[in-house]
CSV table of C-alpha atoms in Angstrom, one decimal:
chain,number,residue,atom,x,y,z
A,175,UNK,CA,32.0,60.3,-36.3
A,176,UNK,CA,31.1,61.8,-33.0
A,177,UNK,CA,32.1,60.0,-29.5
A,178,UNK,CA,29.6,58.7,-27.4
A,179,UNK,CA,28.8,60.6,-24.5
A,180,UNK,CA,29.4,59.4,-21.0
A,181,UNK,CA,25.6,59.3,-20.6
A,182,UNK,CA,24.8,57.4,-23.5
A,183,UNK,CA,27.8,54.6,-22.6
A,184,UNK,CA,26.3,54.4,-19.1
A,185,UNK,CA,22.7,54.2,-20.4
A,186,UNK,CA,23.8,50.8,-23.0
A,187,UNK,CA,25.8,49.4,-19.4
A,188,UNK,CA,22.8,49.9,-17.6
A,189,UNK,CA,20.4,48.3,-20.3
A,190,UNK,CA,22.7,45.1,-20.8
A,191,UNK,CA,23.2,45.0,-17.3
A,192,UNK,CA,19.3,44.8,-16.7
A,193,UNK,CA,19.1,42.3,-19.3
A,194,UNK,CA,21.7,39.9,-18.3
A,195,UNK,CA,19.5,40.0,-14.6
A,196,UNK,CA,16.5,39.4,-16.5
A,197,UNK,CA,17.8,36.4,-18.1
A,198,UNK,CA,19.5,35.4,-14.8
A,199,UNK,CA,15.9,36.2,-13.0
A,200,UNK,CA,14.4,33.7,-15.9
A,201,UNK,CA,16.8,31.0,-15.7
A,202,UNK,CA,16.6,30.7,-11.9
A,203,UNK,CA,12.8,30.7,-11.6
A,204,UNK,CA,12.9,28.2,-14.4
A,205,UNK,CA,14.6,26.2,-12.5
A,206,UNK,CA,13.0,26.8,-8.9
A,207,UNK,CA,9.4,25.8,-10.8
A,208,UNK,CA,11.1,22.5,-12.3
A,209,UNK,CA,12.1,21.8,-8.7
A,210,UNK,CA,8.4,22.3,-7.3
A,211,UNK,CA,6.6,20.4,-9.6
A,212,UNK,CA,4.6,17.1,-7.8
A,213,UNK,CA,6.6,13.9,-8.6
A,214,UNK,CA,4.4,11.6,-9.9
A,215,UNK,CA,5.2,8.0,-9.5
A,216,UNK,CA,3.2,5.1,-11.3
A,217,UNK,CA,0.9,3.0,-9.2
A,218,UNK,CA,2.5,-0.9,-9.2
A,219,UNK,CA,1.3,-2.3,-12.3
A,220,UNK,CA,-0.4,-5.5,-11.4
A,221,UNK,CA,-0.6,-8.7,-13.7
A,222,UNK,CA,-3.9,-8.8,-15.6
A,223,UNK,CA,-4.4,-11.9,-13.4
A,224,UNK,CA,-3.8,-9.8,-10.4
A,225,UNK,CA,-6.1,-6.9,-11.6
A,226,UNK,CA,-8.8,-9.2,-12.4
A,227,UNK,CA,-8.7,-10.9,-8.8
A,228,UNK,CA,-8.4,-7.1,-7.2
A,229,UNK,CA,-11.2,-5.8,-9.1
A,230,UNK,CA,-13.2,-9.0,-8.3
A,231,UNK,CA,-12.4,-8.6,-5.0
A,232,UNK,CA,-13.1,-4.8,-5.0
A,233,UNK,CA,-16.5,-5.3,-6.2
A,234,UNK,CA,-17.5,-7.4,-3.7
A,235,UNK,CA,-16.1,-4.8,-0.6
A,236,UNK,CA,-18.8,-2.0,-2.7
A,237,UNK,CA,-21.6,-4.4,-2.5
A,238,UNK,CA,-20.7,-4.9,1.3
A,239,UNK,CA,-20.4,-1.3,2.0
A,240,UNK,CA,-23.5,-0.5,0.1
A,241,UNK,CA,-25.3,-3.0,3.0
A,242,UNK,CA,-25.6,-6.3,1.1
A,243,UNK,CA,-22.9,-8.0,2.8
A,244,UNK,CA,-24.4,-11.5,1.8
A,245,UNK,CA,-24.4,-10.9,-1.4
A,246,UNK,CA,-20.8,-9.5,-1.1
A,247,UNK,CA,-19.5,-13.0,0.5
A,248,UNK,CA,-21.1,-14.7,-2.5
A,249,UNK,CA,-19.9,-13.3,-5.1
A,250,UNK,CA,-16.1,-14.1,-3.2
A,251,UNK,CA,-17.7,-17.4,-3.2
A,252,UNK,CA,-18.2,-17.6,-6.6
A,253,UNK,CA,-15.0,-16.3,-7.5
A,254,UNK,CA,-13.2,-18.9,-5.4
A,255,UNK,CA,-15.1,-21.6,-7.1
A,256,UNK,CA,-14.4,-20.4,-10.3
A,257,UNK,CA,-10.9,-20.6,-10.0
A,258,UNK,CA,-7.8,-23.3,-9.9
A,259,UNK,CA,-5.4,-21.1,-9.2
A,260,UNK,CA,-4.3,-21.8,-4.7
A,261,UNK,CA,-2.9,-17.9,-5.1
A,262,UNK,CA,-6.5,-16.4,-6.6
A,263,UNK,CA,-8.3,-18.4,-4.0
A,264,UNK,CA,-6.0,-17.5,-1.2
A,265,UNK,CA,-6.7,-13.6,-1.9
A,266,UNK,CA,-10.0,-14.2,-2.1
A,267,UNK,CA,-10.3,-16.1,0.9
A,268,UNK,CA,-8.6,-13.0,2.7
A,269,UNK,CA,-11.0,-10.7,1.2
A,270,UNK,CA,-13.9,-12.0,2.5
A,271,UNK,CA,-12.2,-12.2,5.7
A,272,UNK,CA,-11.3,-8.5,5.8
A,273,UNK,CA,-15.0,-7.9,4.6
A,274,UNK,CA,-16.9,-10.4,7.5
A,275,UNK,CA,-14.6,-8.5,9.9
A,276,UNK,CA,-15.8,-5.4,9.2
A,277,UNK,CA,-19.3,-6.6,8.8
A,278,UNK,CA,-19.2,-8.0,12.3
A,279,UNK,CA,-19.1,-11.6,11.5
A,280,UNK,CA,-16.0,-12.6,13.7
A,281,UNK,CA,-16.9,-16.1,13.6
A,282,UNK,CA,-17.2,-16.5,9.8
A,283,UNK,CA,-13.7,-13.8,9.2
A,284,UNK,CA,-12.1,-16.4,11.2
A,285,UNK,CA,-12.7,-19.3,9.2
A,286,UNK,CA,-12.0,-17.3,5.6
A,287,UNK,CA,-8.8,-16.3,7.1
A,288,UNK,CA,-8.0,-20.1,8.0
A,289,UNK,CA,-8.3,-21.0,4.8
A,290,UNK,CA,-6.6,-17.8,3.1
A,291,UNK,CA,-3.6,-19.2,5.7
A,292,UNK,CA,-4.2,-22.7,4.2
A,293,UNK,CA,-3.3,-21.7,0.7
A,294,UNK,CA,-0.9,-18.3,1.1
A,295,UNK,CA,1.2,-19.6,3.8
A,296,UNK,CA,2.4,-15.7,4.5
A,297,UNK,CA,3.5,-14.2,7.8
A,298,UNK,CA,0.4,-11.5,7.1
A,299,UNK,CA,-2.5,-14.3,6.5
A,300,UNK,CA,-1.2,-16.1,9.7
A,301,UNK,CA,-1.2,-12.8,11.3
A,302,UNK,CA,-4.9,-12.3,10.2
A,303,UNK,CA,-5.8,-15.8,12.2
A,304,UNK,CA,-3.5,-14.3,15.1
A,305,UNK,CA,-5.8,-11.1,15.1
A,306,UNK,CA,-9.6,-13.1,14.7
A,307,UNK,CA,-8.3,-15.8,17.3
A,308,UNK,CA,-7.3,-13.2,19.7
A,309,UNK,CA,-10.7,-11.2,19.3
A,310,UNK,CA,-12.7,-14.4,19.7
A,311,UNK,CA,-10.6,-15.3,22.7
A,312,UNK,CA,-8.5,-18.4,21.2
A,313,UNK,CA,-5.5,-17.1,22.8
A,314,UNK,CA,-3.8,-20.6,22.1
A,315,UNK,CA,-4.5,-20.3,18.5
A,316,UNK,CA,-3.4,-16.8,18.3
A,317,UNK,CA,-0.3,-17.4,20.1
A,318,UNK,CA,0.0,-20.5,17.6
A,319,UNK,CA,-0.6,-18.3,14.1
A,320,UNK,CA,1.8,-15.2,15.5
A,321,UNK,CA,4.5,-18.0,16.1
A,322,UNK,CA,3.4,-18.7,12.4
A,323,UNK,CA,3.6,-15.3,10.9
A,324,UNK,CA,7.3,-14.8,12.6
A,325,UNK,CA,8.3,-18.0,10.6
A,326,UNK,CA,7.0,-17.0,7.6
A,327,UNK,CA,8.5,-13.2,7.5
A,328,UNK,CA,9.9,-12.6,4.2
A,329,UNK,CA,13.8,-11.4,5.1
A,330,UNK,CA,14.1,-9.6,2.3
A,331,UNK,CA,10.8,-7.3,3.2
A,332,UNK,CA,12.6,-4.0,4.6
A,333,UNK,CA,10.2,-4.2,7.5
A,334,UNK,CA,11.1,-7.5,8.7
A,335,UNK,CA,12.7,-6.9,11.6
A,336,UNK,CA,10.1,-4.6,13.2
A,337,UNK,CA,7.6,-7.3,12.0
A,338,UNK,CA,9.6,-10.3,13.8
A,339,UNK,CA,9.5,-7.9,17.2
A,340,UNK,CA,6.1,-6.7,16.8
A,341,UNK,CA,4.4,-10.2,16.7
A,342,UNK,CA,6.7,-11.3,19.4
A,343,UNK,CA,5.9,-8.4,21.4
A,344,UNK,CA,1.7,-10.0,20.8
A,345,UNK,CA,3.0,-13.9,21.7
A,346,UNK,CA,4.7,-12.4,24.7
A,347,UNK,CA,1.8,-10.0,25.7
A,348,UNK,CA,-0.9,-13.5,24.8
A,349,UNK,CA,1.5,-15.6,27.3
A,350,UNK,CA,3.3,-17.5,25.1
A,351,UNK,CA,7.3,-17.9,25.3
């Protein structure tokens, strides 16, 4: 049996050498392409009672936004009566609220937000009546619903504290102590 040559043990070296980088090469970009792929989180699953009350309420925003704002309000209305359930109504109430507000109708926002306050009892539907009293220039009743929406600050909401000094900063601003 004849020896290898220098050249031909060099040439193998080189080749395993190459291919050893090659896999390396692979490995590595392998793992820089896992490490730039989107994360994709789930949406909240909501309760089917939840999704039916959102997609209610969703349908009524499109009918506003497609200019028949009446009919929009009614069919909140008609959801509100059709239901028993002080939680549904509440989010309805706040719907059609949010969607008077943006139609312009101050005066009528204000009173669905009075009685989304009525049945939620939550630092953001008091905070909603702080906002329409202060537009319509009730500064005694927003100073009143801000005091309301600082009570009713859920502790355990991460945002809390900048809540608590944000609606004091409003009941300060208003005049209130």
């Amino acid at each position: 049996m004849k020896k290898p040559q220098k050249k031909q043990i060099l040439f193998i070296v080189i080749i395993i050498v190459v291919l050893g980088m090659s896999a390396l090469a692979a490995v590595l970009f392998s793992q820089y392409q896992a490490s730039i792929q989107p994360v994709v989180t789930k949406a909240p699953v909501l309760s089917p009672k939840k999704a039916i009350v959102q997609q209610k309420a969703d349908e009524a925003t499109k009918q506003a936004y497609e200019g028949d704002v009446a009919g929009g309000a009614a069919k909140l209305d008609e959801a509100i009566k059709n239901t028993n359930d002080s939680s549904e109504k509440g989010s309805y109430y706040s719907s059609k609220a949010t969607l008077l507000y943006n139609s312009q109708d101050l005066a009528g926002a204000l009173v669905a937000a009075l009685k989304a306050y009525e049945l939620l009892k939550t630092s953001d539907s008091a905070a909603l009546v702080g906002q329409f009293s202060k537009e319509s220039g009730n500064t005694a009743q927003a100073i009143e619903y801000y005091k309301k929406a600082v009570q009713n600050i859920n502790k355990t909401d991460p945002y809390s504290n900048e809540d608590v000094v944000y609606y004091n900063s409003v009941i300060k601003e208003l005049g209130g102590k």
